[in-house]
Short mmCIF file of C-alpha atoms in Angstrom, two decimals:
data_model
loop_
_atom_site.label_atom_id
_atom_site.label_comp_id
_atom_site.label_asym_id
_atom_site.label_seq_id
_atom_site.Cartn_x
_atom_site.Cartn_y
_atom_site.Cartn_z
CA MET A 331 0.00 0.00 0.00
CA GLU A 332 1.44 3.35 -1.02
CA LEU A 333 1.61 6.11 1.57
CA TYR A 334 1.09 9.77 0.76
CA LYS A 335 1.75 12.85 2.88
CA ILE A 336 -1.51 14.46 3.96
CA PRO A 337 -1.43 18.28 3.64
CA ASN A 338 -1.23 20.38 6.80
CA ASN A 339 -4.35 22.11 8.09
CA LEU A 340 -5.16 25.58 6.80
CA SER A 341 -3.82 28.14 9.29
CA LEU A 342 -6.05 31.16 9.79
CA GLN A 343 -3.24 33.08 11.53
CA GLY A 344 -0.68 35.36 9.89
CA ASN A 345 -0.77 35.86 6.13
CA LEU A 346 -4.09 34.18 5.35
CA ALA A 347 -3.81 34.64 1.59
CA GLU A 348 -0.41 32.95 1.47
CA ASN A 349 -1.54 30.17 3.81
CA TRP A 350 -4.55 29.48 1.57
CA ARG A 351 -2.43 29.44 -1.58
CA LYS A 352 -0.12 26.80 -0.09
CA PHE A 353 -2.99 24.67 1.26
CA LYS A 354 -4.90 24.76 -2.01
CA GLN A 355 -1.86 23.64 -3.99
CA SER A 356 -1.04 20.85 -1.52
CA PHE A 357 -4.67 19.64 -1.55
CA LYS A 358 -4.80 19.40 -5.35
CA ILE A 359 -1.48 17.51 -5.45
CA PHE A 360 -2.72 15.07 -2.80
CA MET A 361 -6.00 14.41 -4.61
CA LYS A 362 -4.18 13.80 -7.90
CA ALA A 363 -1.50 11.54 -6.40
CA THR A 364 -3.98 9.36 -4.52
CA GLY A 365 -6.49 9.16 -7.38
CA LYS A 366 -9.22 10.67 -5.23
CA ASP A 367 -9.89 13.40 -7.78
CA ALA A 368 -12.03 10.81 -9.62
CA LYS A 369 -14.44 10.57 -6.69
CA ASP A 370 -17.89 12.21 -6.77
CA GLY A 371 -18.27 15.84 -5.65
CA GLU A 372 -19.73 15.11 -2.21
CA THR A 373 -16.88 12.71 -1.37
CA LYS A 374 -14.25 15.21 -2.46
CA VAL A 375 -15.85 17.91 -0.28
CA ALA A 376 -15.74 15.51 2.68
CA ILE A 377 -12.02 14.84 2.07
CA PHE A 378 -11.41 18.59 1.73
CA LEU A 379 -13.15 19.41 5.04
CA ASN A 380 -11.38 16.52 6.78
CA ILE A 381 -7.95 17.87 5.80
CA ILE A 382 -8.55 21.62 6.14
CA GLY A 383 -8.85 21.53 9.95
CA GLU A 384 -11.44 22.30 12.64
CA GLU A 385 -11.06 26.10 12.58
CA ALA A 386 -11.64 26.26 8.82
CA VAL A 387 -14.63 23.90 9.14
CA GLU A 388 -16.18 26.36 11.58
CA VAL A 389 -15.72 29.09 8.96
CA PHE A 390 -17.32 26.82 6.35
CA ASN A 391 -20.36 26.36 8.56
CA THR A 392 -20.95 30.14 8.58
CA MET A 393 -20.67 30.58 4.81
CA PHE A 394 -23.82 31.53 2.90
CA ILE A 395 -23.85 28.87 0.19
CA SER A 396 -26.66 26.59 -0.86
CA ASP A 397 -26.90 22.92 0.07
CA ASP A 398 -26.23 21.90 -3.51
CA ASP A 399 -23.08 24.07 -3.63
CA ARG A 400 -21.86 22.44 -0.40
CA LYS A 401 -21.64 19.18 -2.34
CA ASP A 402 -19.60 20.74 -5.19
CA ILE A 403 -15.85 20.90 -4.48
CA ASP A 404 -15.30 23.73 -6.97
CA LYS A 405 -17.99 25.86 -5.28
CA VAL A 406 -16.53 25.14 -1.83
CA ILE A 407 -13.03 26.13 -2.96
CA GLU A 408 -14.45 29.27 -4.58
CA ALA A 409 -16.15 30.18 -1.28
CA PHE A 410 -12.87 29.82 0.60
CA GLU A 411 -11.11 31.89 -2.06
CA GLY A 412 -13.50 34.76 -1.32
CA TYR A 413 -12.90 34.39 2.42
CA CYS A 414 -9.09 34.05 2.38
CA LEU A 415 -8.20 36.33 -0.49
CA PRO A 416 -9.15 39.97 0.02
CA LYS A 417 -9.94 42.08 -3.00
CA THR A 418 -6.64 43.21 -4.46
CA ASN A 419 -5.77 46.54 -6.00
CA VAL A 420 -4.42 45.34 -9.35
CA VAL A 421 -2.88 48.72 -10.15
CA TYR A 422 -0.94 48.70 -6.87
CA GLU A 423 0.18 45.06 -7.33
CA ARG A 424 1.48 45.86 -10.80
CA PHE A 425 3.22 48.97 -9.48
CA VAL A 426 5.10 46.84 -6.94
CA PHE A 427 5.94 44.29 -9.64
CA HIS A 428 7.38 46.86 -12.05
CA LYS A 429 9.48 48.49 -9.28
CA ARG A 430 11.20 45.19 -8.43
CA ASN A 431 14.88 45.15 -9.45
CA GLN A 432 17.62 42.69 -8.64
CA CYS A 433 19.39 43.74 -5.44
CA GLU A 434 23.15 43.87 -4.91
CA GLY A 435 24.42 40.37 -4.06
CA GLU A 436 21.05 38.74 -4.80
CA SER A 437 21.20 35.58 -6.91
CA PHE A 438 19.22 35.39 -10.12
CA GLU A 439 17.23 32.44 -8.76
CA GLN A 440 16.01 34.51 -5.81
CA PHE A 441 15.17 37.44 -8.09
CA LEU A 442 13.14 35.24 -10.47
CA THR A 443 11.25 33.51 -7.66
CA ASP A 444 10.16 36.80 -6.13
CA LEU A 445 9.06 38.17 -9.52
CA THR A 446 6.93 35.07 -10.10
CA LYS A 447 5.18 35.54 -6.75
CA LEU A 448 4.51 39.22 -7.42
CA ALA A 449 3.14 38.45 -10.87
CA SER A 450 0.58 36.00 -9.43
CA THR A 451 -1.43 38.92 -7.96
CA CYS A 452 -1.14 41.21 -10.98
CA ASP A 453 -3.79 39.49 -13.13
CA PHE A 454 -1.60 39.47 -16.24
CA LYS A 455 -3.55 36.45 -17.56
CA THR A 456 -1.99 35.25 -20.86
CA LEU A 457 0.76 37.90 -20.69
CA ASN A 458 2.16 36.58 -17.41
CA GLU A 459 5.38 35.04 -18.85
CA GLU A 460 6.06 37.99 -21.12
CA MET A 461 5.73 40.45 -18.24
CA ILE A 462 8.12 38.43 -16.10
CA ARG A 463 10.59 38.25 -19.00
CA ASP A 464 10.47 42.03 -19.50
CA ARG A 465 10.93 42.68 -15.78
CA VAL A 466 14.00 40.41 -15.73
CA VAL A 467 15.58 42.25 -18.68
CA LEU A 468 14.93 45.66 -17.13
CA GLY A 469 15.79 44.72 -13.56
CA VAL A 470 19.01 42.66 -13.73
CA GLN A 471 21.96 44.14 -11.85
CA ASP A 472 24.71 43.47 -14.41
CA LEU A 473 24.68 45.84 -17.40
CA ASN A 474 26.64 43.42 -19.60
CA LEU A 475 23.99 40.77 -19.03
CA GLN A 476 21.25 43.28 -19.77
CA GLU A 477 22.93 44.22 -23.06
CA LYS A 478 23.22 40.55 -24.03
CA LEU A 479 19.51 39.96 -23.34
CA LEU A 480 18.50 42.98 -25.40
CA ARG A 481 20.58 41.74 -28.38
CA THR A 482 19.03 38.26 -28.34
CA GLU A 483 16.37 37.72 -30.98
CA GLY A 484 13.19 35.76 -30.20
CA LEU A 485 13.79 36.10 -26.46
CA THR A 486 11.36 34.03 -24.41
CA LEU A 487 11.13 33.64 -20.63
CA GLN A 488 12.75 30.20 -20.79
CA LYS A 489 15.65 31.48 -22.91
CA THR A 490 16.03 34.49 -20.59
CA VAL A 491 16.35 32.19 -17.58
CA GLU A 492 18.95 30.01 -19.34
CA ILE A 493 21.09 33.01 -20.37
CA CYS A 494 20.97 34.58 -16.88
CA LYS A 495 21.91 31.37 -15.06
CA ALA A 496 24.79 30.64 -17.44
CA PHE A 497 26.05 34.22 -17.14
CA GLU A 498 25.98 34.06 -13.33
CA ILE A 499 27.94 30.79 -13.25
CA THR A 500 30.54 32.06 -15.74
CA LYS A 501 30.98 35.30 -13.81
CA GLU A 502 31.69 33.41 -10.59
CA GLN A 503 34.21 31.14 -12.34
CA MET A 504 36.04 34.12 -13.85
CA LYS A 505 36.24 35.75 -10.44
CA GLN A 506 38.06 32.69 -9.07
CA ILE A 507 40.41 32.54 -12.07
CA LYS A 508 41.44 36.19 -11.66
CA ASP A 509 41.85 35.96 -7.89
CA PRO A 510 44.42 33.26 -6.93
CA GLN A 511 43.97 34.10 -3.26
CA LEU A 512 40.28 33.23 -3.49
CA ARG A 513 41.19 29.85 -4.99
CA SER A 514 43.59 29.20 -2.13
CA VAL A 515 40.93 30.05 0.43
CA ASN A 516 38.44 27.72 -1.26
CA LYS A 517 41.07 24.98 -1.41
CA ILE A 518 41.77 25.26 2.32
CA ALA A 519 38.05 25.39 3.11
CA ASN A 520 37.47 22.16 1.18
CA LYS A 521 40.19 20.25 3.04
CA LYS A 522 38.91 17.68 5.52
CA PRO A 523 39.79 18.38 9.16
CA MET A 524 42.49 16.17 10.62
CA GLU A 525 41.20 13.31 12.69
CA LYS A 526 41.50 13.53 16.43
CA THR A 527 43.78 10.50 16.65
CA GLY A 528 46.17 12.10 14.16
CA ASN A 529 46.36 15.33 16.17
CA THR A 530 47.08 13.42 19.36
CA SER A 531 49.89 11.52 17.64
CA ASN A 532 51.48 14.71 16.30
CA GLN A 533 51.30 16.43 19.69
CA SER A 534 52.91 13.42 21.36
CA SER A 535 55.65 13.39 18.70
CA ASN A 536 56.35 17.11 19.23
CA ARG A 537 56.73 16.59 22.97
CA LYS A 538 59.30 13.86 22.36
CA GLU A 539 61.37 16.16 20.13
CA GLU A 540 61.66 18.98 22.71
CA PHE A 541 65.20 19.84 23.85
CA LYS A 542 67.16 22.38 25.87
CA CYS A 543 68.04 25.16 23.44
CA LYS A 544 71.48 26.78 23.62
CA ARG A 545 70.25 30.03 22.08
CA CYS A 546 67.48 30.81 24.58
CA GLN A 547 68.22 28.40 27.46
CA ARG A 548 64.66 27.10 27.29
CA THR A 549 63.05 23.78 26.40
CA HIS A 550 61.03 23.68 23.17
CA GLY A 551 60.53 21.78 19.92
CA PRO A 552 62.42 22.18 16.63
CA ARG A 553 62.08 25.58 14.92
CA GLU A 554 60.22 27.05 17.92
CA CYS A 555 63.03 29.09 19.45
CA PRO A 556 61.72 32.43 20.76
CA ALA A 557 65.16 33.94 20.21
CA TYR A 558 64.92 33.59 16.45
CA GLY A 559 65.15 37.05 14.88
CA VAL A 560 65.88 38.70 18.28
CA ARG A 561 68.96 40.93 18.59
CA CYS A 562 71.22 40.22 21.58
CA ARG A 563 71.54 43.17 23.98
CA LEU A 564 75.21 42.38 24.65
CA CYS A 565 76.84 41.73 21.31
CA GLY A 566 74.18 43.06 18.95
CA ASN A 567 74.03 39.84 16.91
CA LEU A 568 70.78 38.06 15.98
CA ASN A 569 69.13 34.79 17.00
CA HIS A 570 70.11 34.45 20.67
CA PHE A 571 69.30 35.97 24.05
CA ALA A 572 71.84 37.73 26.24
CA VAL A 573 71.81 34.83 28.71
CA SER A 574 73.28 32.62 25.96
CA CYS A 575 75.73 35.18 24.55
CA ARG A 576 79.18 33.68 23.94
CA VAL A 577 80.87 37.07 23.88
CA THR A 578 80.61 37.26 27.69
CA SER A 579 82.95 34.25 28.00
CA GLN A 580 85.70 36.30 26.34
CA LYS A 581 85.28 39.29 28.66
CA ASN A 582 86.17 39.87 32.25
CA VAL A 583 82.67 40.54 33.62
CA ARG A 584 82.54 41.70 37.23
CA GLN A 585 78.74 41.70 37.53
CA LEU A 586 76.10 40.43 35.11
CA ASP A 587 72.46 40.57 36.10
CA VAL A 588 70.15 38.71 33.72
CA ARG A 589 66.40 38.78 34.31
CA GLU A 590 63.36 37.39 32.52
CA ASN A 591 60.73 39.86 31.37
CA PHE A 592 57.61 37.69 31.25
CA GLU A 593 55.38 40.43 29.83
CA ASP A 594 56.92 40.51 26.37
CA ASP A 595 58.86 37.20 26.60
CA GLU A 596 62.14 38.94 25.74
CA GLU A 597 65.44 38.64 27.52
CA LEU A 598 66.50 41.73 29.45
CA ALA A 599 70.21 41.79 30.36
CA VAL A 600 71.76 44.40 32.64
CA LEU A 601 75.52 44.74 32.80
CA SER A 602 76.73 46.56 35.86
CA THR A 603 80.44 46.55 35.12
CA ILE A 604 82.25 45.04 32.15
CA GLU A 605 86.00 45.04 31.65
CA THR A 606 86.73 44.97 27.95
CA ARG A 607 90.30 43.78 28.48
CA ASN A 608 90.90 40.19 27.36
CA VAL A 609 91.67 37.72 30.14
CA HIS A 610 94.79 36.49 28.39
CA GLU A 611 96.28 39.99 28.44
CA ILE A 612 96.34 40.12 32.28
CA SER A 613 99.72 39.28 33.84
CA TRP A 614 99.54 36.94 36.87
CA ASN A 615 103.36 36.75 37.44
CA GLU A 616 105.54 38.90 39.67
CA ASN A 617 109.35 39.20 40.24
CA VAL A 618 110.18 38.85 43.95
CA LYS A 619 113.63 39.51 45.47
CA VAL A 620 114.78 36.52 47.53
CA GLU A 621 118.27 36.65 49.12
CA ASP A 622 119.50 39.28 46.73
CA LYS A 623 118.10 37.40 43.77
CA TYR A 624 114.96 38.07 41.77
CA VAL A 625 112.75 35.05 41.42
CA ARG A 626 109.64 35.12 39.08
CA PHE A 627 106.58 33.77 40.94
CA LYS A 628 103.23 32.79 39.36
CA LEU A 629 100.45 34.30 41.52
CA ASP A 630 97.34 32.40 42.62
CA SER A 631 94.02 34.07 43.56
CA GLY A 632 93.48 31.71 46.44
CA ALA A 633 90.38 30.07 44.93
CA TRP A 634 90.45 26.28 45.36
CA SER A 635 90.07 23.99 42.40
CA PRO A 636 91.09 20.35 41.88
CA GLY A 637 94.77 19.92 41.27
CA LYS A 638 95.76 23.19 43.02
CA HIS A 639 97.10 23.98 46.49
CA THR A 640 94.92 25.77 49.01
CA SER A 641 97.59 28.31 49.79
CA GLY A 642 97.75 31.71 48.29
CA THR A 643 100.91 31.06 46.22
CA ASP A 644 101.76 28.55 43.56
CA PHE A 645 105.40 27.66 44.07
CA GLN A 646 106.12 27.05 40.43
CA THR A 647 109.03 29.42 39.90
CA ASN A 648 110.83 30.63 36.90
CA GLN A 649 114.27 32.18 36.94
CA SER A 650 114.02 35.89 36.27
CA PRO A 651 115.86 37.18 33.27
CA GLY A 652 118.50 38.71 35.44
CA GLY A 653 118.87 35.94 38.02
CA SER A 654 121.29 33.04 38.26
#
């Protein structure tokens, strides 16, 4: 057994004329699809009143139509037409129709659909398609399209629709050809999002590749160094922070205060005192007179380190140039 969708009840709220138009169309489709349009008039009226809903049936009961007309489906539909459709001002409806132009950014399909609805209340009769065709030609937004329509001989509504749709598609394609950036955006938008399992695997892999960086003294993954492109405040060179500057190892620095500035994530180095003299240029030897002879002693600072004595003097001696 075939099943068919029964039309919704007629709503008496809101735009009654539009509600009636939709119900009437749905009812006729249902009757044709189910084969019930071959039934006798009284049966078709019963089906009509069964579908239309209780509120509309109450309206039907108050209508001044004869008993014979109540058994004729055409007369019943005509009575509802008079109730749901107020008398229209044809001049005003045609005025609205002829003022309708295609809006900026509106597709041709939307423009054509609205024109068709407006024409339904204009009582154009046999001129309906011609009037819609003329309104399309006069109201399209693109002047090149309008010129093409005016040059076409034997222009019908169907041919007008075909030309306008083809022109709209071609115009959109040309826009993408001329704008490579738009193609790139569309290409990215069409890419499928990466699966969750794949993201988790990549994140886990990145964590395994993290290392202690010698340029910023921080732990991060490859090519993620925050010092990249940053100029060192000590030597003026790029791609390392002051805390990792190798120039300081070649200087005699008395006090170096290095702090982290967490607001802008940039190293801030403060040098209190820097001696620019190279360490190797400092002399740590002294000639000392011992029993009328000069002996060259190597001086020790007194700092303990493995392999050195704890005393203040290293007794490695060298004969002075003038000694025996």
